PDB file of C-alpha atoms in Angstrom:
ATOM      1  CA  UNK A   8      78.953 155.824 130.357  1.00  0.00           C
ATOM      2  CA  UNK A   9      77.099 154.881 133.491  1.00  0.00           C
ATOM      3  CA  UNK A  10      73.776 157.151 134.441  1.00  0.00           C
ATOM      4  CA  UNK A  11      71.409 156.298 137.803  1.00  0.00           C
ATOM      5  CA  UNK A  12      67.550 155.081 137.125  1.00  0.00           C
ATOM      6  CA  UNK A  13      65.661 156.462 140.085  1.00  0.00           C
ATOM      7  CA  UNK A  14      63.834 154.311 142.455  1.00  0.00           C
ATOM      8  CA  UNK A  15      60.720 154.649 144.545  1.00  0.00           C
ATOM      9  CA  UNK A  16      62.348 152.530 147.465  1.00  0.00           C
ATOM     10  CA  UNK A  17      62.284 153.894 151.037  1.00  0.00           C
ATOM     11  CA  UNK A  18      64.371 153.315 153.480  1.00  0.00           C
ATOM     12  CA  UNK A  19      63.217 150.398 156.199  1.00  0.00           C
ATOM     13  CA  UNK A  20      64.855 152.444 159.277  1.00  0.00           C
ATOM     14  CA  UNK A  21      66.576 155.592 159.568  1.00  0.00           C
ATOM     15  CA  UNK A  22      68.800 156.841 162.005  1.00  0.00           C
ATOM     16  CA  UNK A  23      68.020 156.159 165.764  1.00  0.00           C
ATOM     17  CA  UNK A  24      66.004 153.209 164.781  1.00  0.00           C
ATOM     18  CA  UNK A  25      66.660 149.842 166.497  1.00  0.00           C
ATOM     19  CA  UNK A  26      66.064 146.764 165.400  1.00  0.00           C
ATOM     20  CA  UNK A  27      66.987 143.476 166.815  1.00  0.00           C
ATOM     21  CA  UNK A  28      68.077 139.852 165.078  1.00  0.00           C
ATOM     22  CA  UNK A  29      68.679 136.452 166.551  1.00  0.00           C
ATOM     23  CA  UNK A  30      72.373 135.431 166.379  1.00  0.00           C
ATOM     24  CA  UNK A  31      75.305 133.708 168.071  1.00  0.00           C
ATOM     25  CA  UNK A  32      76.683 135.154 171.763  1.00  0.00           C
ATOM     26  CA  UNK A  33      80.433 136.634 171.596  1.00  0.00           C
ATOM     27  CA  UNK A  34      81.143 133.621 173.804  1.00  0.00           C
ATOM     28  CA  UNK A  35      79.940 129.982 174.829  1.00  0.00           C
ATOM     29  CA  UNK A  36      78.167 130.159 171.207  1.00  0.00           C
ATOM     30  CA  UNK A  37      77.586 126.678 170.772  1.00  0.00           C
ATOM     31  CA  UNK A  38      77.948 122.732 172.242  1.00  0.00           C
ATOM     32  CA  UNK A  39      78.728 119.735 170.223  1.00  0.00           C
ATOM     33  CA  UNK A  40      77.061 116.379 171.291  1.00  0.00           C
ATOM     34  CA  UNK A  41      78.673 113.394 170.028  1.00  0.00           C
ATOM     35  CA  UNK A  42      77.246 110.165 169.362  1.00  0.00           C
ATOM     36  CA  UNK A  43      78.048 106.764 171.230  1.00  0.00           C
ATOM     37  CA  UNK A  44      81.650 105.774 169.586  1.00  0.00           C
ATOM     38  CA  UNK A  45      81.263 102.220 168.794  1.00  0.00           C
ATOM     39  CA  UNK A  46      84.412 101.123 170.258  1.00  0.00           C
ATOM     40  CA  UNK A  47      84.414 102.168 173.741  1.00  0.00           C
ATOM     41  CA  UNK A  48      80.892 103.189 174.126  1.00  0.00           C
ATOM     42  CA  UNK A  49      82.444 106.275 175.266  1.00  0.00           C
ATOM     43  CA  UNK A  50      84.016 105.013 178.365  1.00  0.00           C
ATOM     44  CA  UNK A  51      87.332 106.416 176.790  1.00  0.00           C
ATOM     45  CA  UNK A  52      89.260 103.228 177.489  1.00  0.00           C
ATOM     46  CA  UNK A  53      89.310  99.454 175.614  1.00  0.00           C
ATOM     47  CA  UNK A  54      90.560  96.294 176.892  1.00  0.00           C
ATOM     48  CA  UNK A  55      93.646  94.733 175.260  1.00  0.00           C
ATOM     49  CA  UNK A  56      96.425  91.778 175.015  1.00  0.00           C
ATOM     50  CA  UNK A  57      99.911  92.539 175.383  1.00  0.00           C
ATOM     51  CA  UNK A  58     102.306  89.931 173.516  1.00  0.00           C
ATOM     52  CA  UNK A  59     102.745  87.932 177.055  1.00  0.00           C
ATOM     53  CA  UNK A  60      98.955  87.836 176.917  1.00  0.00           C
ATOM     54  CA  UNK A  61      98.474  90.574 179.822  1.00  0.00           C
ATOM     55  CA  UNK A  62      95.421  92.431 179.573  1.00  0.00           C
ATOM     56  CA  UNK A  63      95.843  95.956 179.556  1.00  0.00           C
ATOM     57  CA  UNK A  64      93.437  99.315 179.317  1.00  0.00           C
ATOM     58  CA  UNK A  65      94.272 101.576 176.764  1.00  0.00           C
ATOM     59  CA  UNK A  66      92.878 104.985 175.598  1.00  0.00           C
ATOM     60  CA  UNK A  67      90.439 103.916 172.729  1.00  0.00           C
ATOM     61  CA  UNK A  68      92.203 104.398 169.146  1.00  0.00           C
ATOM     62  CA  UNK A  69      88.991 106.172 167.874  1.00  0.00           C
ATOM     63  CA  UNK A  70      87.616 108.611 170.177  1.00  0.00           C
ATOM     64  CA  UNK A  71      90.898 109.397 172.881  1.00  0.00           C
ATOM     65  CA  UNK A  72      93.707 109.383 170.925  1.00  0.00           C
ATOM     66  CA  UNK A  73      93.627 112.836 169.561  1.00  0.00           C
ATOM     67  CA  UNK A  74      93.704 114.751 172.561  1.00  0.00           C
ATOM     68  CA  UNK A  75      92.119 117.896 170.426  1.00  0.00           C
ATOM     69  CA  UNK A  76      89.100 115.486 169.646  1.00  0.00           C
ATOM     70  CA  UNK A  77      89.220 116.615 165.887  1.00  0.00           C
ATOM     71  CA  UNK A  78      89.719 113.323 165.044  1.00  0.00           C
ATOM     72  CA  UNK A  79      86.702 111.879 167.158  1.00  0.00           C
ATOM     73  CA  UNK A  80      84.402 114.536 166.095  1.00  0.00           C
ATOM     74  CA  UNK A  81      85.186 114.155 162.054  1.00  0.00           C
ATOM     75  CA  UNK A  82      85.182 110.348 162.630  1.00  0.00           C
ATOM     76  CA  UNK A  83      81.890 110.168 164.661  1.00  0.00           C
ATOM     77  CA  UNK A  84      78.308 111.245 163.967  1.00  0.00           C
ATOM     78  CA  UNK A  85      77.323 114.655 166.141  1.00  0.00           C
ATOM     79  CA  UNK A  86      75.534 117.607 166.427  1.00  0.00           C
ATOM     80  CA  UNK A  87      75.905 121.096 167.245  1.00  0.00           C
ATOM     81  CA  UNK A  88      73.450 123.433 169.322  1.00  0.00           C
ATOM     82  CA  UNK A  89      73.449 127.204 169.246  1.00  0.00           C
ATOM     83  CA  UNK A  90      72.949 129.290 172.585  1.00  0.00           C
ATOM     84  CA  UNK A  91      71.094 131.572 170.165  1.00  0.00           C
ATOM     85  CA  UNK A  92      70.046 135.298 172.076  1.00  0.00           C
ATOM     86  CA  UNK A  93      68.757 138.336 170.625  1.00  0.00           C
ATOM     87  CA  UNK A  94      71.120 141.487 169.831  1.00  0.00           C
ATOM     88  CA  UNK A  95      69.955 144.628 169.578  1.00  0.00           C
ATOM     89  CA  UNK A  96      70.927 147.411 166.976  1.00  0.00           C
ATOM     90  CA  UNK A  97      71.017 151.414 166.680  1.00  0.00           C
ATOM     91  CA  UNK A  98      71.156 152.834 163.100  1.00  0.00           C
ATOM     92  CA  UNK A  99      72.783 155.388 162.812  1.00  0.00           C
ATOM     93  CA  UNK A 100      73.440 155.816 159.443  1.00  0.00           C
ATOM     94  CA  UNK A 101      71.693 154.511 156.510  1.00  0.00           C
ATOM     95  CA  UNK A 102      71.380 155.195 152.555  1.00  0.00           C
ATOM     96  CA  UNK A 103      70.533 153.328 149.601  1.00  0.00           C
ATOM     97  CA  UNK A 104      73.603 152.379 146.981  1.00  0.00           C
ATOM     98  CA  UNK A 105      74.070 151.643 143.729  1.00  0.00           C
ATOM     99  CA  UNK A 106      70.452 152.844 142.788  1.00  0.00           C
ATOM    100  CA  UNK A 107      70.085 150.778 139.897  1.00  0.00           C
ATOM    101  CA  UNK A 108      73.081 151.472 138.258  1.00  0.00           C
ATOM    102  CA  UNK A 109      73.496 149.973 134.504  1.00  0.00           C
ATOM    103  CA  UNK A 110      76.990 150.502 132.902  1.00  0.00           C
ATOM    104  CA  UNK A 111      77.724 150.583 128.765  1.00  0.00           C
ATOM    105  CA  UNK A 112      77.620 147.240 128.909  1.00  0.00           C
ATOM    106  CA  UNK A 113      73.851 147.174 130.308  1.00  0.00           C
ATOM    107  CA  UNK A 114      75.294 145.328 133.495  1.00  0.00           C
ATOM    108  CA  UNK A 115      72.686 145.761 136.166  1.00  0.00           C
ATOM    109  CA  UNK A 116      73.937 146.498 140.240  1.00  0.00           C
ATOM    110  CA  UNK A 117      71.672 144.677 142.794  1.00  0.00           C
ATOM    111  CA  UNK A 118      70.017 147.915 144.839  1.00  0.00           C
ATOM    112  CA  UNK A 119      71.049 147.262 148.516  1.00  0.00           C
ATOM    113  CA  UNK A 120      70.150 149.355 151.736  1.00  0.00           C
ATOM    114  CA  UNK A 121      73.329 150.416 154.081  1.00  0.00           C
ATOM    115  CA  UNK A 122      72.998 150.214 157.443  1.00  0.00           C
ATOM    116  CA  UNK A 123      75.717 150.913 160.075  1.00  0.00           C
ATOM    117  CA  UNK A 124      74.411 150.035 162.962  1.00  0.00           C
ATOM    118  CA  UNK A 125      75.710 149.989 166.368  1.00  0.00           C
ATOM    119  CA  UNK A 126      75.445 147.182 168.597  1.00  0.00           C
ATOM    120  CA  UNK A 127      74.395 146.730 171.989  1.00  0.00           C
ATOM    121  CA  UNK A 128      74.661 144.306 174.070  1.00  0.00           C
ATOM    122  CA  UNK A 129      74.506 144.108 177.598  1.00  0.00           C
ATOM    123  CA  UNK A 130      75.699 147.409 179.517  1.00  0.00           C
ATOM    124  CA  UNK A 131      78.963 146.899 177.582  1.00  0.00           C
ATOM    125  CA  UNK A 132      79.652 148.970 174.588  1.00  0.00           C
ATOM    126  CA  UNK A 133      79.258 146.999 171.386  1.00  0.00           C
ATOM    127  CA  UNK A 134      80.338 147.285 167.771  1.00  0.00           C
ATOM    128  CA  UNK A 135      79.787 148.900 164.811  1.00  0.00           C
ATOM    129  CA  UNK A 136      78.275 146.563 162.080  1.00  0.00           C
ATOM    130  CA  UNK A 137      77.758 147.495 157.929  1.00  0.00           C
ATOM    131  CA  UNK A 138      74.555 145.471 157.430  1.00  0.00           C
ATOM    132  CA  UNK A 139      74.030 145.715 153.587  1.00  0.00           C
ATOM    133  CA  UNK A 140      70.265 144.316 152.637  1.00  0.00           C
ATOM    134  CA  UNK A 141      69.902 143.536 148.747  1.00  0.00           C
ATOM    135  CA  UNK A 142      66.179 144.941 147.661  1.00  0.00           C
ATOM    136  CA  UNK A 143      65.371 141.449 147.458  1.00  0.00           C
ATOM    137  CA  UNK A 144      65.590 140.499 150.953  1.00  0.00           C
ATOM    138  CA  UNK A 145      63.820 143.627 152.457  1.00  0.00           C
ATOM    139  CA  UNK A 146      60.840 140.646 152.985  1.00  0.00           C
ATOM    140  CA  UNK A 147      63.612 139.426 155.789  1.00  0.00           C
ATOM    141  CA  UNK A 148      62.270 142.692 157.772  1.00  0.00           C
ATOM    142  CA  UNK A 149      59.449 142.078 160.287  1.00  0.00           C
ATOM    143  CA  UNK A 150      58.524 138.550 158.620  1.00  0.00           C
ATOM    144  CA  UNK A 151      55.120 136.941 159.242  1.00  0.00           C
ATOM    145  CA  UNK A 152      55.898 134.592 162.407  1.00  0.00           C
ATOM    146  CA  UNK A 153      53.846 132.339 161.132  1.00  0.00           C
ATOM    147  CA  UNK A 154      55.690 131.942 157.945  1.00  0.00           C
ATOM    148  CA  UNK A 155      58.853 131.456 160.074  1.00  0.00           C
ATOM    149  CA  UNK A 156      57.581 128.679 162.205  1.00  0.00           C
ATOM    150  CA  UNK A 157      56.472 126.625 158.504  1.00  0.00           C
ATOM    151  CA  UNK A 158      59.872 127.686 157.289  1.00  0.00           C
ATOM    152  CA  UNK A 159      61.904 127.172 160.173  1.00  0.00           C
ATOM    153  CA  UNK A 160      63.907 124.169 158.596  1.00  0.00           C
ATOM    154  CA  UNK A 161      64.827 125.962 155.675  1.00  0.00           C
ATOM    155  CA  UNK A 162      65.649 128.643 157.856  1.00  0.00           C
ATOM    156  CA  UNK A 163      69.082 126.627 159.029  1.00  0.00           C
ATOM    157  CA  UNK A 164      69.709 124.460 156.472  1.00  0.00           C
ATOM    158  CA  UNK A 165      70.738 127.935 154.484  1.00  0.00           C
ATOM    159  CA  UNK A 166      71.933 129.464 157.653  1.00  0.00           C
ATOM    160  CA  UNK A 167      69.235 132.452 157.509  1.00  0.00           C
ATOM    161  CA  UNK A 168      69.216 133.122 161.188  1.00  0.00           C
ATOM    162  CA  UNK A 169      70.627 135.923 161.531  1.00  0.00           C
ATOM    163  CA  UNK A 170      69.235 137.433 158.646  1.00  0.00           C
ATOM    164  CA  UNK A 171      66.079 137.978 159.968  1.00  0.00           C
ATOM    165  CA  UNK A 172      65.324 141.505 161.321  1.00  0.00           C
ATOM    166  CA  UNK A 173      62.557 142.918 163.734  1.00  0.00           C
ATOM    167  CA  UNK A 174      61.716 146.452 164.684  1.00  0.00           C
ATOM    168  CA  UNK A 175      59.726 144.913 167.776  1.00  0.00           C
ATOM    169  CA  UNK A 176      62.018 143.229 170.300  1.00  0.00           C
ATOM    170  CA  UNK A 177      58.430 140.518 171.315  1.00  0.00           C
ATOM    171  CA  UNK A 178      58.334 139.527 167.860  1.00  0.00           C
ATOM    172  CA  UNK A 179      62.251 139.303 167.545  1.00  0.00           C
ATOM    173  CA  UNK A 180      61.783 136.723 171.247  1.00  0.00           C
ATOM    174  CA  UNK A 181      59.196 134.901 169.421  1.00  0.00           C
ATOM    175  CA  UNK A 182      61.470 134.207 166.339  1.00  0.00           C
ATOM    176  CA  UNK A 183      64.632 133.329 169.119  1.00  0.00           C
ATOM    177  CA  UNK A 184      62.179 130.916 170.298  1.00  0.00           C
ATOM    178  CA  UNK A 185      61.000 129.093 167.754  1.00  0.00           C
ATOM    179  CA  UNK A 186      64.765 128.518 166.790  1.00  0.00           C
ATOM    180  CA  UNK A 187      65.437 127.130 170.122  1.00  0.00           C
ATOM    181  CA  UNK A 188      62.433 124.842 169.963  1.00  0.00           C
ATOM    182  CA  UNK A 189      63.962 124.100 166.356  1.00  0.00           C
ATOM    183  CA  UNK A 190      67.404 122.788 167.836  1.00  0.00           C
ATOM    184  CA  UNK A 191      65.727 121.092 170.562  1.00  0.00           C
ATOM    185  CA  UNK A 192      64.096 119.290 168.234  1.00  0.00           C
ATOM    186  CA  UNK A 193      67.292 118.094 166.067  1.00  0.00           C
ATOM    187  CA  UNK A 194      68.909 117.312 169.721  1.00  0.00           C
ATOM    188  CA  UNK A 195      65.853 115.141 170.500  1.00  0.00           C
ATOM    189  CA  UNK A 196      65.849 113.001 166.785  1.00  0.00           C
ATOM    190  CA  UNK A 197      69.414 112.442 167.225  1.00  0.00           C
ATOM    191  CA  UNK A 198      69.252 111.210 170.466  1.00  0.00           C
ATOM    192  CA  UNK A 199      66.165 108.388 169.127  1.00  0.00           C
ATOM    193  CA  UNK A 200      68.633 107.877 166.391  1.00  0.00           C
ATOM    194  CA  UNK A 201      71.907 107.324 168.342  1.00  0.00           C
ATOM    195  CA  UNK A 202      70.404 106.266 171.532  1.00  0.00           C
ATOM    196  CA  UNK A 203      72.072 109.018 173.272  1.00  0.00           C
ATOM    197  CA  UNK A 204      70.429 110.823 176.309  1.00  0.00           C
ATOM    198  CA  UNK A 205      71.904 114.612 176.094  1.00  0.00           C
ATOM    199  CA  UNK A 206      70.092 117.345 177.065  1.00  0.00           C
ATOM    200  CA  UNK A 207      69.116 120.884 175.071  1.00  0.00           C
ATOM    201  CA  UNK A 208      71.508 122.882 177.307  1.00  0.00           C
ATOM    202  CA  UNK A 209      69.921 126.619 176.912  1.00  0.00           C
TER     203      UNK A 209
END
């Protein structure tokens, strides 16, 4: 026998709402910066002997010869940058589910808010998303700035990014950039640890 407990939660948005998230583009989402391969110093090529003692230049065992780079990029230390932007979203549906449901078996349901949302981007029609928000995370709505600059770390070492939702567009710019200043950052430290010299491409 299963029977619903009410709940006094409302609804963060309702239809014709927008809201707005940091996330990844559809395309050119990221670029991966590798570190100096200690072989060829990344000139690609080494020197070597042939058996009559000719010198020859040869692609560079560790970094070249996998033309699909998989092998350089699981073999060498490097880093990834997002080209993070901010997507906007229209509600256009939402509801609240499984309003503390509790089976026979006292099993309690997590209380989550539906959204479907449409998304825009651009002038180009976007798509439809489900965003699902357990009760739990409804403190990842309009989040204190402040708290996201101290917590920015944590942020993307659990991959939160895109979590994070704004009903004001400013605040949802402010959040994109203190993630940008965030992967600048890493880009920076790994270039003093490498002794690389990229540059934060966005």
């Amino acid at each position: 026998m299963e029977y619903t407990i009410k709940t006094d939660k409302e609804l963060p948005f309702w239809i014709g709402d927008k809201f707005y998230k940091v996330g990844r583009p559809f395309t050119n989402a990221e670029v991966r910066f590798n570190a100096t391969c200690p072989c060829c110093q990344n000139k690609r090529t080494i020197k070597a002997k042939g058996v009559n003692g000719t010198e020859y230049e040869v692609d560079c065992p560790v970094c070249v010869d996998n033309k699909k780079t998989y092998y350089f990029q699981s073999a060498m230390d490097s880093i990834s940058v997002t080209n993070w932007e901010v997507h906007e979203y229209i509600v256009h549906e939402a509801a609240l589910q499984n309003e503390a449901v509790v089976s026979s078996i006292k099993k309690d349901f997590a209380i989550s808010i539906v959204l479907m949302a449409f998304h825009k981007y651009g002038r180009c029609k976007g798509d439809y998303i489900k965003e699902q928000i357990p009760i739990y995370k409804t403190n990842y709505i309009d989040a204190n700035l402040d708290d996201l600059a101290s917590e920015v770390e944590k942020i993307f070492e659990y991959r939160r990014v895109s979590e994070y939702m704004f009903r004001n567009k400013k605040d949802a710019k402010k959040f994109l950039q203190l993630v940008k200043d965030y992967d600048r950052k890493r880009l920076e430290e790994f270039n003093h640890k490498f002794n690389t010299t990229h540059e934060y491409p966005y």
